[in-house]
Amino acid sequence: MDMDEVFAAIAGETLEVYQDKYKLRSRILNEASQYIETDSSDWPPITFNWDLSKEGQRFSLDGENESSFKTRYPEGFILGTVKLDALDKKLCHFSRRDEGELWTVGYKSRLAYLIVYLSEKRPISPPLVKPHLIGEVMLKGGHHRYAIAKELGEKYIPIYVEPKYRKEIDKLMEIDWIS
């Protein structure tokens, strides 16, 4: 078994699917390098194509495979929509991006990758939010998604929350829950 076959097996994918995804990632990474540390006015047009499917929830946690997700989160997540500025006000300091921090916090290559990915209208899962300290929330996944949405001036953003945190989150922010 060669390395591609091993990685495909670990990902639970066929070799062909794994290789196709690898080629796509490589192409986007190569293209993304031109956007590192650029002003958002120099980015290609971006449209958020939010993947709100039950199957896509695991992608809210960067790198979570399907089997692990089903084991750790058998109920999945609940979906809501929140005003981005309201979320921003409640985010703890290590989840929030303040003015001028777009390229100084997080991974530049991942942010640039996401710029290209979103410009191609590819599906993206909402960030995962959980309660943090008193009166704050944190992003458990989706820091770069949030950063781009904020940079582009999005008014609303969908979020996922673990069902056990709904009441706590409701006390902190006004969420429009989607059944």
PDB file of C-alpha atoms in Angstrom, residues 4-179:
ATOM      1  CA  ASP A   4      -1.842   7.904  -0.944  1.00  0.00           C
ATOM      2  CA  GLU A   5      -3.709   4.667  -0.269  1.00  0.00           C
ATOM      3  CA  VAL A   6      -2.878   4.905   3.445  1.00  0.00           C
ATOM      4  CA  PHE A   7      -4.062   8.536   3.653  1.00  0.00           C
ATOM      5  CA  ALA A   8      -7.212   7.694   1.668  1.00  0.00           C
ATOM      6  CA  ALA A   9      -7.982   4.825   4.057  1.00  0.00           C
ATOM      7  CA  ILE A  10      -7.454   7.052   7.102  1.00  0.00           C
ATOM      8  CA  ALA A  11      -9.803   9.642   5.601  1.00  0.00           C
ATOM      9  CA  GLY A  12     -12.344   6.916   4.803  1.00  0.00           C
ATOM     10  CA  GLU A  13     -12.214   7.778   1.093  1.00  0.00           C
ATOM     11  CA  THR A  14     -11.482   5.927  -2.103  1.00  0.00           C
ATOM     12  CA  LEU A  15      -8.066   6.503  -3.589  1.00  0.00           C
ATOM     13  CA  GLU A  16      -9.620   8.412  -6.515  1.00  0.00           C
ATOM     14  CA  VAL A  17     -11.593  10.742  -4.224  1.00  0.00           C
ATOM     15  CA  TYR A  18      -8.539  11.337  -2.025  1.00  0.00           C
ATOM     16  CA  GLN A  19      -6.341  12.160  -5.040  1.00  0.00           C
ATOM     17  CA  ASP A  20      -8.965  14.507  -6.521  1.00  0.00           C
ATOM     18  CA  LYS A  21      -9.201  16.383  -3.212  1.00  0.00           C
ATOM     19  CA  TYR A  22      -5.410  16.537  -2.987  1.00  0.00           C
ATOM     20  CA  LYS A  23      -5.173  18.060  -6.474  1.00  0.00           C
ATOM     21  CA  LEU A  24      -7.851  20.630  -5.599  1.00  0.00           C
ATOM     22  CA  ARG A  25      -6.104  21.574  -2.327  1.00  0.00           C
ATOM     23  CA  SER A  26      -2.770  21.886  -4.123  1.00  0.00           C
ATOM     24  CA  ARG A  27      -4.219  24.130  -6.836  1.00  0.00           C
ATOM     25  CA  ILE A  28      -5.990  26.378  -4.327  1.00  0.00           C
ATOM     26  CA  LEU A  29      -2.884  26.592  -2.113  1.00  0.00           C
ATOM     27  CA  ASN A  30      -0.788  27.616  -5.095  1.00  0.00           C
ATOM     28  CA  GLU A  31      -3.304  30.259  -6.154  1.00  0.00           C
ATOM     29  CA  ALA A  32      -3.786  31.479  -2.572  1.00  0.00           C
ATOM     30  CA  SER A  33      -0.183  32.574  -2.120  1.00  0.00           C
ATOM     31  CA  GLN A  34      -0.865  35.731  -4.162  1.00  0.00           C
ATOM     32  CA  TYR A  35      -3.416  36.932  -1.588  1.00  0.00           C
ATOM     33  CA  ILE A  36      -1.311  36.670   1.574  1.00  0.00           C
ATOM     34  CA  GLU A  37      -1.244  40.040   3.348  1.00  0.00           C
ATOM     35  CA  THR A  38      -3.330  41.736   0.646  1.00  0.00           C
ATOM     36  CA  ASP A  39      -6.089  44.235   1.285  1.00  0.00           C
ATOM     37  CA  SER A  40      -9.586  42.795   0.913  1.00  0.00           C
ATOM     38  CA  SER A  41     -10.215  45.249  -1.937  1.00  0.00           C
ATOM     39  CA  ASP A  42      -7.660  43.216  -3.928  1.00  0.00           C
ATOM     40  CA  TRP A  43      -9.405  39.884  -3.313  1.00  0.00           C
ATOM     41  CA  PRO A  44     -11.568  38.196  -5.917  1.00  0.00           C
ATOM     42  CA  PRO A  45     -15.327  38.541  -5.323  1.00  0.00           C
ATOM     43  CA  ILE A  46     -16.398  36.324  -2.440  1.00  0.00           C
ATOM     44  CA  THR A  47     -19.783  34.753  -1.875  1.00  0.00           C
ATOM     45  CA  PHE A  48     -20.450  32.659   1.206  1.00  0.00           C
ATOM     46  CA  ASN A  49     -22.066  29.411   0.127  1.00  0.00           C
ATOM     47  CA  TRP A  50     -23.009  28.205   3.598  1.00  0.00           C
ATOM     48  CA  ASP A  51     -23.324  24.430   3.833  1.00  0.00           C
ATOM     49  CA  LEU A  52     -26.130  23.959   6.343  1.00  0.00           C
ATOM     50  CA  SER A  53     -26.468  20.219   5.780  1.00  0.00           C
ATOM     51  CA  LYS A  54     -26.339  17.711   8.624  1.00  0.00           C
ATOM     52  CA  GLU A  55     -23.521  15.909   6.781  1.00  0.00           C
ATOM     53  CA  GLY A  56     -21.473  19.103   6.505  1.00  0.00           C
ATOM     54  CA  GLN A  57     -21.560  19.903  10.237  1.00  0.00           C
ATOM     55  CA  ARG A  58     -18.322  18.045  10.923  1.00  0.00           C
ATOM     56  CA  PHE A  59     -16.420  20.528   8.759  1.00  0.00           C
ATOM     57  CA  SER A  60     -17.137  23.257  11.317  1.00  0.00           C
ATOM     58  CA  LEU A  61     -14.417  21.571  13.318  1.00  0.00           C
ATOM     59  CA  ASP A  62     -11.295  21.838  11.216  1.00  0.00           C
ATOM     60  CA  GLY A  63     -10.081  18.370  10.274  1.00  0.00           C
ATOM     61  CA  GLU A  64     -12.757  16.298  12.045  1.00  0.00           C
ATOM     62  CA  ASN A  65     -13.372  13.007  10.244  1.00  0.00           C
ATOM     63  CA  GLU A  66     -16.873  11.573   9.908  1.00  0.00           C
ATOM     64  CA  SER A  67     -16.415   8.671  12.311  1.00  0.00           C
ATOM     65  CA  SER A  68     -14.923  10.818  15.066  1.00  0.00           C
ATOM     66  CA  PHE A  69     -17.638  13.452  14.622  1.00  0.00           C
ATOM     67  CA  LYS A  70     -20.435  10.894  14.967  1.00  0.00           C
ATOM     68  CA  THR A  71     -18.811   9.504  18.116  1.00  0.00           C
ATOM     69  CA  ARG A  72     -18.132  12.864  19.784  1.00  0.00           C
ATOM     70  CA  TYR A  73     -21.316  14.652  18.638  1.00  0.00           C
ATOM     71  CA  PRO A  74     -24.037  12.018  18.114  1.00  0.00           C
ATOM     72  CA  GLU A  75     -26.763  14.705  18.191  1.00  0.00           C
ATOM     73  CA  GLY A  76     -24.865  16.969  15.818  1.00  0.00           C
ATOM     74  CA  PHE A  77     -25.211  20.734  16.202  1.00  0.00           C
ATOM     75  CA  ILE A  78     -28.072  23.180  16.226  1.00  0.00           C
ATOM     76  CA  LEU A  79     -28.091  25.993  13.702  1.00  0.00           C
ATOM     77  CA  GLY A  80     -28.767  29.653  14.294  1.00  0.00           C
ATOM     78  CA  THR A  81     -28.175  33.009  12.678  1.00  0.00           C
ATOM     79  CA  VAL A  82     -26.663  35.916  14.578  1.00  0.00           C
ATOM     80  CA  LYS A  83     -25.778  39.512  13.780  1.00  0.00           C
ATOM     81  CA  LEU A  84     -22.042  39.511  13.197  1.00  0.00           C
ATOM     82  CA  ASP A  85     -21.464  42.608  15.300  1.00  0.00           C
ATOM     83  CA  ALA A  86     -23.372  41.020  18.206  1.00  0.00           C
ATOM     84  CA  LEU A  87     -21.217  37.897  17.956  1.00  0.00           C
ATOM     85  CA  ASP A  88     -18.108  40.049  17.714  1.00  0.00           C
ATOM     86  CA  LYS A  89     -18.978  41.895  20.938  1.00  0.00           C
ATOM     87  CA  LYS A  90     -19.296  38.610  22.833  1.00  0.00           C
ATOM     88  CA  LEU A  91     -16.230  36.852  21.437  1.00  0.00           C
ATOM     89  CA  CYS A  92     -13.375  36.329  23.879  1.00  0.00           C
ATOM     90  CA  HIS A  93     -10.076  37.982  23.003  1.00  0.00           C
ATOM     91  CA  PHE A  94      -8.454  34.912  21.425  1.00  0.00           C
ATOM     92  CA  SER A  95     -11.386  34.278  19.056  1.00  0.00           C
ATOM     93  CA  ARG A  96     -12.055  37.885  18.037  1.00  0.00           C
ATOM     94  CA  ARG A  97     -10.273  39.730  15.253  1.00  0.00           C
ATOM     95  CA  ASP A  98      -9.929  43.427  15.927  1.00  0.00           C
ATOM     96  CA  GLU A  99      -9.178  46.193  13.430  1.00  0.00           C
ATOM     97  CA  GLY A 100      -5.824  45.578  11.748  1.00  0.00           C
ATOM     98  CA  GLU A 101      -5.501  41.968  12.917  1.00  0.00           C
ATOM     99  CA  LEU A 102      -6.700  40.198   9.775  1.00  0.00           C
ATOM    100  CA  TRP A 103      -3.230  39.005   8.767  1.00  0.00           C
ATOM    101  CA  THR A 104      -1.475  39.183  12.148  1.00  0.00           C
ATOM    102  CA  VAL A 105      -3.588  36.578  13.979  1.00  0.00           C
ATOM    103  CA  GLY A 106      -3.977  32.989  12.816  1.00  0.00           C
ATOM    104  CA  TYR A 107      -2.469  31.262   9.821  1.00  0.00           C
ATOM    105  CA  LYS A 108      -1.904  33.490   6.795  1.00  0.00           C
ATOM    106  CA  SER A 109      -1.824  30.538   4.398  1.00  0.00           C
ATOM    107  CA  ARG A 110      -5.161  29.203   5.678  1.00  0.00           C
ATOM    108  CA  LEU A 111      -6.781  32.615   5.399  1.00  0.00           C
ATOM    109  CA  ALA A 112      -5.487  33.037   1.845  1.00  0.00           C
ATOM    110  CA  TYR A 113      -6.625  29.499   0.991  1.00  0.00           C
ATOM    111  CA  LEU A 114     -10.121  30.334   2.224  1.00  0.00           C
ATOM    112  CA  ILE A 115     -10.194  33.509   0.130  1.00  0.00           C
ATOM    113  CA  VAL A 116      -9.672  31.443  -3.038  1.00  0.00           C
ATOM    114  CA  TYR A 117     -11.963  28.644  -1.844  1.00  0.00           C
ATOM    115  CA  LEU A 118     -14.827  31.071  -1.169  1.00  0.00           C
ATOM    116  CA  SER A 119     -14.234  32.993  -4.396  1.00  0.00           C
ATOM    117  CA  GLU A 120     -14.996  29.727  -6.205  1.00  0.00           C
ATOM    118  CA  LYS A 121     -18.355  29.573  -4.383  1.00  0.00           C
ATOM    119  CA  ARG A 122     -17.426  26.300  -2.711  1.00  0.00           C
ATOM    120  CA  PRO A 123     -19.552  25.150   0.243  1.00  0.00           C
ATOM    121  CA  ILE A 124     -18.384  26.158   3.699  1.00  0.00           C
ATOM    122  CA  SER A 125     -19.770  25.187   7.086  1.00  0.00           C
ATOM    123  CA  PRO A 126     -20.693  27.811   9.696  1.00  0.00           C
ATOM    124  CA  PRO A 127     -18.380  28.470  12.642  1.00  0.00           C
ATOM    125  CA  LEU A 128     -18.961  26.505  15.847  1.00  0.00           C
ATOM    126  CA  VAL A 129     -19.613  28.680  18.905  1.00  0.00           C
ATOM    127  CA  LYS A 130     -19.541  27.691  22.574  1.00  0.00           C
ATOM    128  CA  PRO A 131     -19.792  29.572  25.864  1.00  0.00           C
ATOM    129  CA  HIS A 132     -16.489  30.637  27.356  1.00  0.00           C
ATOM    130  CA  LEU A 133     -15.988  32.826  30.389  1.00  0.00           C
ATOM    131  CA  ILE A 134     -18.777  34.770  32.035  1.00  0.00           C
ATOM    132  CA  GLY A 135     -20.507  36.741  29.350  1.00  0.00           C
ATOM    133  CA  GLU A 136     -18.251  35.577  26.518  1.00  0.00           C
ATOM    134  CA  VAL A 137     -18.261  32.985  23.760  1.00  0.00           C
ATOM    135  CA  MET A 138     -15.469  31.402  21.784  1.00  0.00           C
ATOM    136  CA  LEU A 139     -15.103  29.893  18.347  1.00  0.00           C
ATOM    137  CA  LYS A 140     -14.371  26.205  18.561  1.00  0.00           C
ATOM    138  CA  GLY A 141     -13.929  26.156  14.795  1.00  0.00           C
ATOM    139  CA  GLY A 142     -14.232  28.740  12.042  1.00  0.00           C
ATOM    140  CA  HIS A 143     -11.871  31.551  13.016  1.00  0.00           C
ATOM    141  CA  HIS A 144     -10.901  32.281   9.406  1.00  0.00           C
ATOM    142  CA  ARG A 145     -14.533  32.043   8.202  1.00  0.00           C
ATOM    143  CA  TYR A 146     -15.504  34.587  10.831  1.00  0.00           C
ATOM    144  CA  ALA A 147     -12.512  36.829  10.017  1.00  0.00           C
ATOM    145  CA  ILE A 148     -13.370  36.980   6.321  1.00  0.00           C
ATOM    146  CA  ALA A 149     -17.069  37.595   7.020  1.00  0.00           C
ATOM    147  CA  LYS A 150     -16.131  40.434   9.361  1.00  0.00           C
ATOM    148  CA  GLU A 151     -13.615  41.903   6.923  1.00  0.00           C
ATOM    149  CA  LEU A 152     -16.208  41.879   4.144  1.00  0.00           C
ATOM    150  CA  GLY A 153     -18.827  43.544   6.346  1.00  0.00           C
ATOM    151  CA  GLU A 154     -21.323  40.683   6.457  1.00  0.00           C
ATOM    152  CA  LYS A 155     -24.310  41.658   8.605  1.00  0.00           C
ATOM    153  CA  TYR A 156     -25.360  38.150   9.665  1.00  0.00           C
ATOM    154  CA  ILE A 157     -23.545  34.851  10.009  1.00  0.00           C
ATOM    155  CA  PRO A 158     -24.881  31.344  10.595  1.00  0.00           C
ATOM    156  CA  ILE A 159     -23.402  29.531  13.571  1.00  0.00           C
ATOM    157  CA  TYR A 160     -23.529  26.056  15.010  1.00  0.00           C
ATOM    158  CA  VAL A 161     -23.870  25.337  18.719  1.00  0.00           C
ATOM    159  CA  GLU A 162     -23.807  22.045  20.584  1.00  0.00           C
ATOM    160  CA  PRO A 163     -27.370  21.427  21.874  1.00  0.00           C
ATOM    161  CA  LYS A 164     -26.158  21.315  25.506  1.00  0.00           C
ATOM    162  CA  TYR A 165     -25.035  24.967  25.217  1.00  0.00           C
ATOM    163  CA  ARG A 166     -28.208  26.459  23.720  1.00  0.00           C
ATOM    164  CA  LYS A 167     -29.633  27.918  26.947  1.00  0.00           C
ATOM    165  CA  GLU A 168     -26.281  29.425  27.903  1.00  0.00           C
ATOM    166  CA  ILE A 169     -25.796  30.952  24.443  1.00  0.00           C
ATOM    167  CA  ASP A 170     -29.372  32.312  24.487  1.00  0.00           C
ATOM    168  CA  LYS A 171     -28.501  34.287  27.615  1.00  0.00           C
ATOM    169  CA  LEU A 172     -25.523  35.887  25.869  1.00  0.00           C
ATOM    170  CA  MET A 173     -26.776  36.725  22.382  1.00  0.00           C
ATOM    171  CA  GLU A 174     -29.931  37.002  20.361  1.00  0.00           C
ATOM    172  CA  ILE A 175     -29.951  34.019  18.019  1.00  0.00           C
ATOM    173  CA  ASP A 176     -32.519  33.190  15.349  1.00  0.00           C
ATOM    174  CA  TRP A 177     -32.603  29.394  15.707  1.00  0.00           C
ATOM    175  CA  ILE A 178     -33.351  27.421  12.576  1.00  0.00           C
ATOM    176  CA  SER A 179     -35.256  24.165  13.027  1.00  0.00           C
TER     177      SER A 179
END
